[in-house]
PDB file of C-alpha atoms in Angstrom:
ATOM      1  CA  UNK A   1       0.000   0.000   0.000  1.00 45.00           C
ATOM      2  CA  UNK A   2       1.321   3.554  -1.083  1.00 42.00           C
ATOM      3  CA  UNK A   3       2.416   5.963   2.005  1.00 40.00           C
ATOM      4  CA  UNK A   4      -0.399   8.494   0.213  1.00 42.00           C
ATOM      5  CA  UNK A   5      -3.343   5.235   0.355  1.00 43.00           C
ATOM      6  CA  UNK A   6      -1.990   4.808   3.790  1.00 38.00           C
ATOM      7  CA  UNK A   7      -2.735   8.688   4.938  1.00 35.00           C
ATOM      8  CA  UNK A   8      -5.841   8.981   3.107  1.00 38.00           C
ATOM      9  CA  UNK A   9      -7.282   5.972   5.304  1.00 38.00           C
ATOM     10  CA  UNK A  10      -6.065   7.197   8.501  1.00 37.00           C
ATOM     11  CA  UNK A  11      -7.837  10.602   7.972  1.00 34.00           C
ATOM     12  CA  UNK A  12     -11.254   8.613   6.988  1.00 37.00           C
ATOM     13  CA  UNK A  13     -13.815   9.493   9.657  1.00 37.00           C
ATOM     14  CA  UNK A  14     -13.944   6.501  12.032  1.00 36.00           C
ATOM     15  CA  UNK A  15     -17.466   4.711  12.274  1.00 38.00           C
ATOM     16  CA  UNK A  16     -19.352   5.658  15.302  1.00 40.00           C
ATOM     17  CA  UNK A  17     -19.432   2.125  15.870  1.00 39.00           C
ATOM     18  CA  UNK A  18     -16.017   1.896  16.871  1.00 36.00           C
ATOM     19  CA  UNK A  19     -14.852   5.223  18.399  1.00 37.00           C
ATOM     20  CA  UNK A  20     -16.547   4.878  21.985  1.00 39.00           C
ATOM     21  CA  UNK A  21     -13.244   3.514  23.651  1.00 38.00           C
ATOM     22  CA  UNK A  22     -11.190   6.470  21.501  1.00 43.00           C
ATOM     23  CA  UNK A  23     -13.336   9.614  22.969  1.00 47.00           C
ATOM     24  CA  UNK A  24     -11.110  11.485  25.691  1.00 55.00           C
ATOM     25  CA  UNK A  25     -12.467  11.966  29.211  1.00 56.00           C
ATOM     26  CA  UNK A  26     -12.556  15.441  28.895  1.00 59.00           C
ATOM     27  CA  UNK A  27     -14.312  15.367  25.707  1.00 71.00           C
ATOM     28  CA  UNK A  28     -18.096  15.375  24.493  1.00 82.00           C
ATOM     29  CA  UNK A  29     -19.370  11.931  25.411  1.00 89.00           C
ATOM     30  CA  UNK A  30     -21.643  12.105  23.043  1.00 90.00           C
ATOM     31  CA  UNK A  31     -18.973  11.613  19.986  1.00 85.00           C
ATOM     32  CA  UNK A  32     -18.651   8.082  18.942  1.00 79.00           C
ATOM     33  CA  UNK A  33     -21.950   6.860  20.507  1.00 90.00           C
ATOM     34  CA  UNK A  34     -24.717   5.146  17.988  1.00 91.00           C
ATOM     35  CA  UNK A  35     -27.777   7.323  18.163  1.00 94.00           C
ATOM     36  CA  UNK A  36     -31.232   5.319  18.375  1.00 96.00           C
ATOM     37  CA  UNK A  37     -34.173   5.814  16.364  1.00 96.00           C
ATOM     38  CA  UNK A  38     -37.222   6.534  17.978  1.00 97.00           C
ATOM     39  CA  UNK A  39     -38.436   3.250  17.280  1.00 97.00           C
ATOM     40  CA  UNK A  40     -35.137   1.541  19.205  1.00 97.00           C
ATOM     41  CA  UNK A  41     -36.199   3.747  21.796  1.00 97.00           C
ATOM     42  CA  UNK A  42     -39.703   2.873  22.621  1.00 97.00           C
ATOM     43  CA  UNK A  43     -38.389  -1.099  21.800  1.00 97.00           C
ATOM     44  CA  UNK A  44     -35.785  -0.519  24.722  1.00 97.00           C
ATOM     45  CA  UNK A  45     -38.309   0.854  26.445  1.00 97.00           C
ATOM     46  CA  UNK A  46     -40.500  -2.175  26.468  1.00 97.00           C
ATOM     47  CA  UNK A  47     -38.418  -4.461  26.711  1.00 97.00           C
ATOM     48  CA  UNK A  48     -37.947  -3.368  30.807  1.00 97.00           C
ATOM     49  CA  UNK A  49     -41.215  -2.374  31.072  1.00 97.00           C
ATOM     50  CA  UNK A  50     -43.912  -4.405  29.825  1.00 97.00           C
ATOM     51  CA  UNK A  51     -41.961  -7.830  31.191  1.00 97.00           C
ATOM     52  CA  UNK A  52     -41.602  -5.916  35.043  1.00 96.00           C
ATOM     53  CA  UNK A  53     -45.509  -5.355  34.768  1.00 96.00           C
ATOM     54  CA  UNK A  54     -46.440  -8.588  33.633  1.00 97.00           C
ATOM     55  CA  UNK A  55     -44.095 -10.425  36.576  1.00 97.00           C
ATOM     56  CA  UNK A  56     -45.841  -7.948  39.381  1.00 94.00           C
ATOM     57  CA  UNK A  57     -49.169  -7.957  38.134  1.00 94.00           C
ATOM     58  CA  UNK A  58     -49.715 -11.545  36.774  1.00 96.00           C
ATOM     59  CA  UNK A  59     -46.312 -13.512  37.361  1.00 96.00           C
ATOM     60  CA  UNK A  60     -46.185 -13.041  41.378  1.00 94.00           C
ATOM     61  CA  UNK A  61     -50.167 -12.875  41.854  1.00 92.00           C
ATOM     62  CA  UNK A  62     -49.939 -16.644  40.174  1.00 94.00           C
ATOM     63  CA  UNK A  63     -46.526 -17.864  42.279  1.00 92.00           C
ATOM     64  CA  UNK A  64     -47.882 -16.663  45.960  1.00 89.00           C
ATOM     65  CA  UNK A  65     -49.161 -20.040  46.503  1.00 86.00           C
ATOM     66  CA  UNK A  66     -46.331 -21.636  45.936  1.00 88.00           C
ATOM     67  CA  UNK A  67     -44.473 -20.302  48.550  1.00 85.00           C
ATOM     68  CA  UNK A  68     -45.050 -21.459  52.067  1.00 78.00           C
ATOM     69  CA  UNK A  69     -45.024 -19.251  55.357  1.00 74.00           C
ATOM     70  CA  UNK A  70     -45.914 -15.894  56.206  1.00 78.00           C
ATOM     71  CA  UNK A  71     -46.554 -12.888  53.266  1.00 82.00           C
ATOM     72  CA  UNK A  72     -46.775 -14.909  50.500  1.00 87.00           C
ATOM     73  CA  UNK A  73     -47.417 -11.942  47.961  1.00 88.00           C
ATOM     74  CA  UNK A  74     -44.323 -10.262  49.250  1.00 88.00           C
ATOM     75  CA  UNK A  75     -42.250 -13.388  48.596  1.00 90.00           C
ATOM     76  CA  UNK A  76     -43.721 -13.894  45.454  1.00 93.00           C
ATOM     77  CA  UNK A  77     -42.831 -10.275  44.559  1.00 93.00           C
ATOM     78  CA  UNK A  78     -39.082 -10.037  45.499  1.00 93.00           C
ATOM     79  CA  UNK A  79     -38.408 -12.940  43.398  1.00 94.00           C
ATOM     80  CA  UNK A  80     -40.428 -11.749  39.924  1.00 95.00           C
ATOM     81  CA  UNK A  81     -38.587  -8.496  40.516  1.00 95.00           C
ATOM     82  CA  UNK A  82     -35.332  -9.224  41.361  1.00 96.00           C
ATOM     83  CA  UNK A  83     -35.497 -12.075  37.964  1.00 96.00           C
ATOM     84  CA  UNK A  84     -37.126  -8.967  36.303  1.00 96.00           C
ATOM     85  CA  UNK A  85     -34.296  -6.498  37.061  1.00 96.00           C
ATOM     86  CA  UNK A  86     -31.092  -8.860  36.546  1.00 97.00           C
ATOM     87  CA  UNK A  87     -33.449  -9.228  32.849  1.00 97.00           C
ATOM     88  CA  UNK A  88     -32.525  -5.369  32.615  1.00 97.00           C
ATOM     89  CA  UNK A  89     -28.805  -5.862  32.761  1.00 97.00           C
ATOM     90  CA  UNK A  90     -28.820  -8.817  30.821  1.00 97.00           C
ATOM     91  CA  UNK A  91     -30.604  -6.451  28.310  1.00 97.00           C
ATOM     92  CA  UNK A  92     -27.208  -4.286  28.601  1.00 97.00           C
ATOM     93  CA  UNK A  93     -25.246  -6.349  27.970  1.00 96.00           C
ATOM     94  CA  UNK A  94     -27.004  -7.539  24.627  1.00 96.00           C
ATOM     95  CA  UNK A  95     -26.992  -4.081  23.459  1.00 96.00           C
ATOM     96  CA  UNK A  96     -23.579  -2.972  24.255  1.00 95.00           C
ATOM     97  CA  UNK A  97     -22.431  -5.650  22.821  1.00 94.00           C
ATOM     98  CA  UNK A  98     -24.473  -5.705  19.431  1.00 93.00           C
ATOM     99  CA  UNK A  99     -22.763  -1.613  19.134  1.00 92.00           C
ATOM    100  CA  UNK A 100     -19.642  -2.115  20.417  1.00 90.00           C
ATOM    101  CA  UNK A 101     -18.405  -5.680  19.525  1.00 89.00           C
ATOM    102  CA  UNK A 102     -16.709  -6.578  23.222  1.00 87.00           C
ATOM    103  CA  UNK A 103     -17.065  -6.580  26.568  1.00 91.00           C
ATOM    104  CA  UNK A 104     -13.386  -4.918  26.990  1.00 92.00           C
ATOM    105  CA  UNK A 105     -13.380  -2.328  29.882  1.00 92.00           C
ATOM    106  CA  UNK A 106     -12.893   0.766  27.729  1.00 91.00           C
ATOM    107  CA  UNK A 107     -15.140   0.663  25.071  1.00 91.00           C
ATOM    108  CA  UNK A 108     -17.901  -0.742  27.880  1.00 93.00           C
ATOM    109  CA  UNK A 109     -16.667   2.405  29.700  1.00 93.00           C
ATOM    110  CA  UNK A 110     -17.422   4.590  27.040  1.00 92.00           C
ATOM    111  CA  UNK A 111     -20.540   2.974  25.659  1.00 94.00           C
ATOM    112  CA  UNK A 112     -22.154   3.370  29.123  1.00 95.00           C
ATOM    113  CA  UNK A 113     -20.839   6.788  29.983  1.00 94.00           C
ATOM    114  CA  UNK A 114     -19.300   4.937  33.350  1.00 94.00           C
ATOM    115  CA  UNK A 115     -16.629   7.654  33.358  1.00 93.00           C
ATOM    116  CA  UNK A 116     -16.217  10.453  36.346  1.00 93.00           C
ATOM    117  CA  UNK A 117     -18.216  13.235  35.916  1.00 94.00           C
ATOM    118  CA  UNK A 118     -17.178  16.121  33.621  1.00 92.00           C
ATOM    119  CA  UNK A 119     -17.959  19.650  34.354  1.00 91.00           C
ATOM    120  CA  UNK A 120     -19.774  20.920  31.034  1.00 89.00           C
ATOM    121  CA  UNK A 121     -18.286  24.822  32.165  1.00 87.00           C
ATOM    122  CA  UNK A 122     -14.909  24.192  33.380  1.00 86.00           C
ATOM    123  CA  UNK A 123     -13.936  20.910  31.647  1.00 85.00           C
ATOM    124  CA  UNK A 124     -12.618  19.774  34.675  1.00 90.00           C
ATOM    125  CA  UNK A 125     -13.141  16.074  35.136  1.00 90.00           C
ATOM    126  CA  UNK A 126     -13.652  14.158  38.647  1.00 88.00           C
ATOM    127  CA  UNK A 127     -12.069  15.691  41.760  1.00 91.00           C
ATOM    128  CA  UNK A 128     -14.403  18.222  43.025  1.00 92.00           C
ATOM    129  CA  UNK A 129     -17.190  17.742  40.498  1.00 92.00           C
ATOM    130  CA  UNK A 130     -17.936  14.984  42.685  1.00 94.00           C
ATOM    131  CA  UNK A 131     -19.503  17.037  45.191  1.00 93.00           C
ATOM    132  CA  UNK A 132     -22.518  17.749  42.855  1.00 93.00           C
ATOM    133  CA  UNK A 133     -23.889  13.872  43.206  1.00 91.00           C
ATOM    134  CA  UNK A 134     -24.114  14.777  46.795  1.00 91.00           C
ATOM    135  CA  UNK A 135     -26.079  17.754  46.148  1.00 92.00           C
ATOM    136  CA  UNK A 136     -28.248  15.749  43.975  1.00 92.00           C
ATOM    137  CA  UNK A 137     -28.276  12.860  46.542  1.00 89.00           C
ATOM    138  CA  UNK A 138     -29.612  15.174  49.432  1.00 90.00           C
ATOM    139  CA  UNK A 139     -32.480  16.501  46.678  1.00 91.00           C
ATOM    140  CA  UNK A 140     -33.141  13.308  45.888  1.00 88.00           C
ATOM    141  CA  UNK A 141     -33.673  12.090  49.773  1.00 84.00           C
ATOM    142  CA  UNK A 142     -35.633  15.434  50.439  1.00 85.00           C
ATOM    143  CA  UNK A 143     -38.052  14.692  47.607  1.00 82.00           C
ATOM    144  CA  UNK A 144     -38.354  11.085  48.712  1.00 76.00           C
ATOM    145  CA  UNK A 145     -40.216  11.906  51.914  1.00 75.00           C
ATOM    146  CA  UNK A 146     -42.757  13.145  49.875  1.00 78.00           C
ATOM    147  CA  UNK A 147     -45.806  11.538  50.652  1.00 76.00           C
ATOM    148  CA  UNK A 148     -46.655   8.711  48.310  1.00 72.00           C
ATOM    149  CA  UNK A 149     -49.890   7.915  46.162  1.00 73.00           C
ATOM    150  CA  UNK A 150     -51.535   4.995  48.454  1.00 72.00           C
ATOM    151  CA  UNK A 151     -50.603   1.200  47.009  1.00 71.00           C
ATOM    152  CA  UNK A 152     -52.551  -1.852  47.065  1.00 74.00           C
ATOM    153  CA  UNK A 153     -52.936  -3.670  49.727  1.00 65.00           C
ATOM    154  CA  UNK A 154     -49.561  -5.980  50.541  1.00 69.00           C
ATOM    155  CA  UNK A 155     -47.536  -4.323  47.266  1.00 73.00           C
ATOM    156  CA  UNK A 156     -45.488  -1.563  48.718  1.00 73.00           C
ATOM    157  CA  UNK A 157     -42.433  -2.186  49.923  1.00 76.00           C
ATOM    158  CA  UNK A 158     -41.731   0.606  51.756  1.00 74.00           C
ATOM    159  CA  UNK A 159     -45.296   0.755  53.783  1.00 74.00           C
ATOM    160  CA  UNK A 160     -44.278  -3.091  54.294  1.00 78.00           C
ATOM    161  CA  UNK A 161     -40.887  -2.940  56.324  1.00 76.00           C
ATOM    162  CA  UNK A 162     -42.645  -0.392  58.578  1.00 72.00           C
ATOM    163  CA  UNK A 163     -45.083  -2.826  59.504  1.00 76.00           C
ATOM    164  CA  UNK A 164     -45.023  -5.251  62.351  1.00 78.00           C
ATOM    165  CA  UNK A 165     -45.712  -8.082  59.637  1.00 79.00           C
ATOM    166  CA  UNK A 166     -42.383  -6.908  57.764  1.00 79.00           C
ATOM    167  CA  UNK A 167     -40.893  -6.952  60.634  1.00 81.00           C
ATOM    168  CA  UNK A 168     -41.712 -10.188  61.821  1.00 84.00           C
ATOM    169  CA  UNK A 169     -40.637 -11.611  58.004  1.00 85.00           C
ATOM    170  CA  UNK A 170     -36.991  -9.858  57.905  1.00 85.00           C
ATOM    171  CA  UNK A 171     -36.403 -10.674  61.355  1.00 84.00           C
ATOM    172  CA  UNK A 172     -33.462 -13.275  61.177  1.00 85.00           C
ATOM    173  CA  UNK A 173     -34.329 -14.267  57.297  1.00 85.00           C
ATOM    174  CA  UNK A 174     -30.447 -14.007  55.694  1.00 91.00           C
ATOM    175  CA  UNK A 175     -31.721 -15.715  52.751  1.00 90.00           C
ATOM    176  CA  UNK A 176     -34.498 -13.180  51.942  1.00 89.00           C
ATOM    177  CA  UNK A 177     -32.391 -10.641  53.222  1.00 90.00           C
ATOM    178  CA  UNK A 178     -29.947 -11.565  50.085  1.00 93.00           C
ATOM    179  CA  UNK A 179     -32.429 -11.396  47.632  1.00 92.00           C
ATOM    180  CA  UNK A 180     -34.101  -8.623  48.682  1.00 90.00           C
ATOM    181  CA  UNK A 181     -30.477  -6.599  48.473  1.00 91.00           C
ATOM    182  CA  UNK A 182     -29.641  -8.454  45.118  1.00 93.00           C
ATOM    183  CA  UNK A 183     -33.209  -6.512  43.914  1.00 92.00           C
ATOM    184  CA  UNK A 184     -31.860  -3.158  45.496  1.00 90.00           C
ATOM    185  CA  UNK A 185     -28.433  -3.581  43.483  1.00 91.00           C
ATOM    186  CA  UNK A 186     -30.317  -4.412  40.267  1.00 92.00           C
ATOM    187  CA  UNK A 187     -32.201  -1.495  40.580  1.00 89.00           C
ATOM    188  CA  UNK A 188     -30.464   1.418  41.471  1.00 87.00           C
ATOM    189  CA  UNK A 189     -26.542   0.295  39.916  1.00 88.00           C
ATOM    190  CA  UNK A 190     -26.799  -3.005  37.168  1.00 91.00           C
ATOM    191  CA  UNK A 191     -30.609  -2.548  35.869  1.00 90.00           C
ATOM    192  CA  UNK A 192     -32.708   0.608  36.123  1.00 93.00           C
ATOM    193  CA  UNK A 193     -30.070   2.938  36.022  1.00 94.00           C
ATOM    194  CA  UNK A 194     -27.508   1.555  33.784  1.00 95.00           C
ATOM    195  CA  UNK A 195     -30.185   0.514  31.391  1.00 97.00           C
ATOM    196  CA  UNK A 196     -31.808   3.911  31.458  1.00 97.00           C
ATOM    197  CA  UNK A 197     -29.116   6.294  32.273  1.00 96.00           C
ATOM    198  CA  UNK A 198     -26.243   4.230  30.787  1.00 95.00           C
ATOM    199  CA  UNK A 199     -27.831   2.917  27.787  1.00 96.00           C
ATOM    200  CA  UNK A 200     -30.866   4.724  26.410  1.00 97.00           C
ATOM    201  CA  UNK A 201     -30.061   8.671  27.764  1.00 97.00           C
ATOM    202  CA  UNK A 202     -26.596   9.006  25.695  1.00 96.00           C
ATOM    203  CA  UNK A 203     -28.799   7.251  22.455  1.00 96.00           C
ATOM    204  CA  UNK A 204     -31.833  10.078  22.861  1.00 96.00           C
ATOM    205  CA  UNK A 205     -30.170  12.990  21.303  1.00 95.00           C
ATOM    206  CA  UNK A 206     -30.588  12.036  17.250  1.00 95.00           C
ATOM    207  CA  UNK A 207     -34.689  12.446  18.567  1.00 96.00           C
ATOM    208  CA  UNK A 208     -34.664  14.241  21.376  1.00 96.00           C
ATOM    209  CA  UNK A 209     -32.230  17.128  21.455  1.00 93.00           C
ATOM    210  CA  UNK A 210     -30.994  18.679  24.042  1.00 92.00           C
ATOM    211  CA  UNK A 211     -34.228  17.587  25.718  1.00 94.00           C
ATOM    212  CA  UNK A 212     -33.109  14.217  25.638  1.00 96.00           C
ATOM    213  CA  UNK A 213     -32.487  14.024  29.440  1.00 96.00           C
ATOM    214  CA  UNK A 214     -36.236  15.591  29.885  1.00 97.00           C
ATOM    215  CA  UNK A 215     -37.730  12.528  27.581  1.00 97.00           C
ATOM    216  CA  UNK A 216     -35.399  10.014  29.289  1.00 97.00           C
ATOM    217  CA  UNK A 217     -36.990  11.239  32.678  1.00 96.00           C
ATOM    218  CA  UNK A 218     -40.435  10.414  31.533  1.00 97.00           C
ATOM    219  CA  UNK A 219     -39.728   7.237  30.054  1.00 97.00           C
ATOM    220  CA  UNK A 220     -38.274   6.228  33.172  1.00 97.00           C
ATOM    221  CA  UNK A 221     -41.544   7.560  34.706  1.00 96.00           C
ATOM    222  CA  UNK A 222     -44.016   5.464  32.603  1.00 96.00           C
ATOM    223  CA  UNK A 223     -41.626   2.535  33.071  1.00 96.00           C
ATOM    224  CA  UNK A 224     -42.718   2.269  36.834  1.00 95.00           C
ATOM    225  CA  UNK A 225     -45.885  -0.224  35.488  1.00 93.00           C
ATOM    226  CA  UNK A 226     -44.882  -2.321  37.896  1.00 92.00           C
ATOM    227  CA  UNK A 227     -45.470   0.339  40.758  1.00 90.00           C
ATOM    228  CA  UNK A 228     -47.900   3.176  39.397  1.00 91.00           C
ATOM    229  CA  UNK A 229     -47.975   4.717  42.910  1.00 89.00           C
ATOM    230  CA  UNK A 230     -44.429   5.641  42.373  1.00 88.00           C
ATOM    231  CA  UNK A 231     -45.041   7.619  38.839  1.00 91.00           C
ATOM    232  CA  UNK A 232     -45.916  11.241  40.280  1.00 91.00           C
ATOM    233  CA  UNK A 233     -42.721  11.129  42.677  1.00 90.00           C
ATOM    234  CA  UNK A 234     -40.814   9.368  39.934  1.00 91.00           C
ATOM    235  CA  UNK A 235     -41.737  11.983  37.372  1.00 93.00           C
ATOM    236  CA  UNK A 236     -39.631  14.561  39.661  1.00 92.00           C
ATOM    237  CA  UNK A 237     -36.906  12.930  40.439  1.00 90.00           C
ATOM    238  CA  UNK A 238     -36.489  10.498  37.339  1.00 92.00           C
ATOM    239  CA  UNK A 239     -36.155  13.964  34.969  1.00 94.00           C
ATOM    240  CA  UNK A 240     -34.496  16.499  37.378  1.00 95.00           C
ATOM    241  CA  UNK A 241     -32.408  14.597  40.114  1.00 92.00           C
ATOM    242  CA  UNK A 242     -31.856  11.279  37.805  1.00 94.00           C
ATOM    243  CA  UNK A 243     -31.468  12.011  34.247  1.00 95.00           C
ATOM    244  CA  UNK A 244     -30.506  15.699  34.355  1.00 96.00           C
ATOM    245  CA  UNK A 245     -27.348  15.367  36.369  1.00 96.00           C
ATOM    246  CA  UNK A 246     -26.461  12.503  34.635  1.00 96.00           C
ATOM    247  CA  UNK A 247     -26.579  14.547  30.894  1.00 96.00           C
ATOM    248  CA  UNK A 248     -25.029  17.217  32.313  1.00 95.00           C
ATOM    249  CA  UNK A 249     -22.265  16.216  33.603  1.00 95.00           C
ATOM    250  CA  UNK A 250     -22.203  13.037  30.721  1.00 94.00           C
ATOM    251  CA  UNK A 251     -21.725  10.151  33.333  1.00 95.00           C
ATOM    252  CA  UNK A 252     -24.314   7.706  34.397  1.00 95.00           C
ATOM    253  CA  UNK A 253     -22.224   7.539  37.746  1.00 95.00           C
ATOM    254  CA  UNK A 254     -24.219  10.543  38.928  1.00 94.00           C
ATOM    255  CA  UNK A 255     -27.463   9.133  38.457  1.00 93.00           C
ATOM    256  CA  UNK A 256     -26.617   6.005  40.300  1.00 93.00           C
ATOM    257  CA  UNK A 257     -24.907   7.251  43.128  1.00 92.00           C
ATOM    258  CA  UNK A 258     -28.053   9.837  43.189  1.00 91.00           C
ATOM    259  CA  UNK A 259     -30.525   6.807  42.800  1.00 86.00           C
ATOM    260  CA  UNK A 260     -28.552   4.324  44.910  1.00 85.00           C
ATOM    261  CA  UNK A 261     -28.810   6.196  48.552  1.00 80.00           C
ATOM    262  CA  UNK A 262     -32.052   4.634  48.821  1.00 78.00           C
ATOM    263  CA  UNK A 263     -30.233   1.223  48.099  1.00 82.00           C
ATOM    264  CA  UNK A 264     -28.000   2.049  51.324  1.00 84.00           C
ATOM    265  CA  UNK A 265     -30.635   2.770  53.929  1.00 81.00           C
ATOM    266  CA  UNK A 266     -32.988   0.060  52.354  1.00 81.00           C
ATOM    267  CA  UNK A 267     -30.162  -2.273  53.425  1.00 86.00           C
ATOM    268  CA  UNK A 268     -29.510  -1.149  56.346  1.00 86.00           C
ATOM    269  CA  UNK A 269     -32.682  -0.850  57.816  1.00 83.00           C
ATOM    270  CA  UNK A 270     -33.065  -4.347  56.559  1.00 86.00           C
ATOM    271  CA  UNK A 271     -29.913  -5.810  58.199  1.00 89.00           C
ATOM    272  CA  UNK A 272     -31.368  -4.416  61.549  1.00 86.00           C
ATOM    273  CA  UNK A 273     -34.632  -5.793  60.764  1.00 85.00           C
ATOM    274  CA  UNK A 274     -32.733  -9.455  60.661  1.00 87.00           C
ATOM    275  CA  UNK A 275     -30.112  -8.797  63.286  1.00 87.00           C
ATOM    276  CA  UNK A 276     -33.324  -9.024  65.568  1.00 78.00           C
TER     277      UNK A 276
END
């Protein structure tokens, strides 16, 4: 091959397929990242939602009688989720591999926007920028103690662990105990958030603009089939404390540290709960 063939190829733009693990961390995330259709979008969409509806409403309602002891539902319900959410992060991995080709730690870096935070003003990258998924955090736990829509009967977890019934089920149960933290994980770090933050929010922008992070926020919202009571707190904090932080400073580590305080005091409370 000719030294001029040789040059020409090197400056031949590089497919966006390929130039995820390439992009500098103080550059635009967005570069090198396959854009989705709005089609791919909605599909994405679905494929966490409709199967996380159809385990809570149908799945678990069927299973309860097939577990023995005390809260049946409840039981039946940690399981379909937690199988539902490790679905999520299969779903991931399918995708990130189907763009990228590999599961090598720098192009699954980039792909997911998994890098430290990036200060859109100052360029400055980690360090101090930090500080802002605390601010977020503390928004995020101030808008949680919002009072919630009331759930059916026996469905809310939240209502349930401040009973004397989930009490009485935690208290000394390690092996529910594990399951019910592999759910938290799945949700707030390896499912929910790096499906919707790490995956679909960097896709959004060939549809959605610079409103992507607004659109991300609701499809996160209308996700929640599985818990409806959750949508009018999830609408808040899914678009401004979730997905906004996350798009602005172009790393999906903000939105799950912001998402993943609950996961901390969930499991603490919980470890008290069976310490007991």
């Amino acid at each position: 091959m000719s030294a001029q063939a040789t040059t020409t190829r090197a400056l031949e733009p590089i497919s966006p397929r390929t130039t995820a693990a390439y992009v500098g961390a103080g550059a635009d995330r967005y570069e090198g990242i396959q854009q989705y259709s709005l089609k791919k979008i909605l599909a994405v969409w679905a494929a966490a939602a409709i199967p996380m509806g159809v385990l809570a409403w149908i799945v678990a309602p069927l299973l309860k009688d097939q577990f023995s002891g005390p809260e049946p539902l409840i039981q039946a319900l940690l399981v379909c989720l937690t199988a539902g959410l490790i679905w999520q992060f299969v779903l991931v991995l399918i995708l990130v591999r189907q763009e990228v080709g590999s599961f090598a730690w720098p192009r699954v870096r980039d792909a997911l926007w998994l890098r430290a935070p990036r200060n859109p003003k100052t360029q400055r990258v980690g360090g101090k920028v930090w500080w802002w998924a605390l601010l977020f955090f503390l928004l995020f736990a101030a808008w949680g103690a919002m009072p919630e829509i009331p759930s059916p009967s026996g469905r809310d977890f939240r209502s349930f662990l401040g009973s004397d019934a989930g009490q009485d089920f935690f208290s000394g149960a390690w092996g529910w105990y594990a399951i019910t933290v592999a759910m938290l994980i799945f949700n707030t770090v390896l499912g929910e958030e790096l499906l919707f933050r790490g995956v679909l929010l960097p896709r959004m922008q060939a549809v959605f603009g610079k409103r992507d992070w607004v659109a991300n926020g609701v499809l996160f919202t209308v996700y929640h089939l599985h818990m409806p009571w959750l949508m009018p707190l999830t609408f808040v904090d899914g678009i401004f404390l979730d997905a906004y932080p996350t798009r602005r400073f172009q790393s999906a580590w903000m939105g799950i540290i912001v998402h993943s305080g609950q996961t901390l005091v969930f499991a603490g409370l919980l470890l008290v709960l069976v310490l007991r």
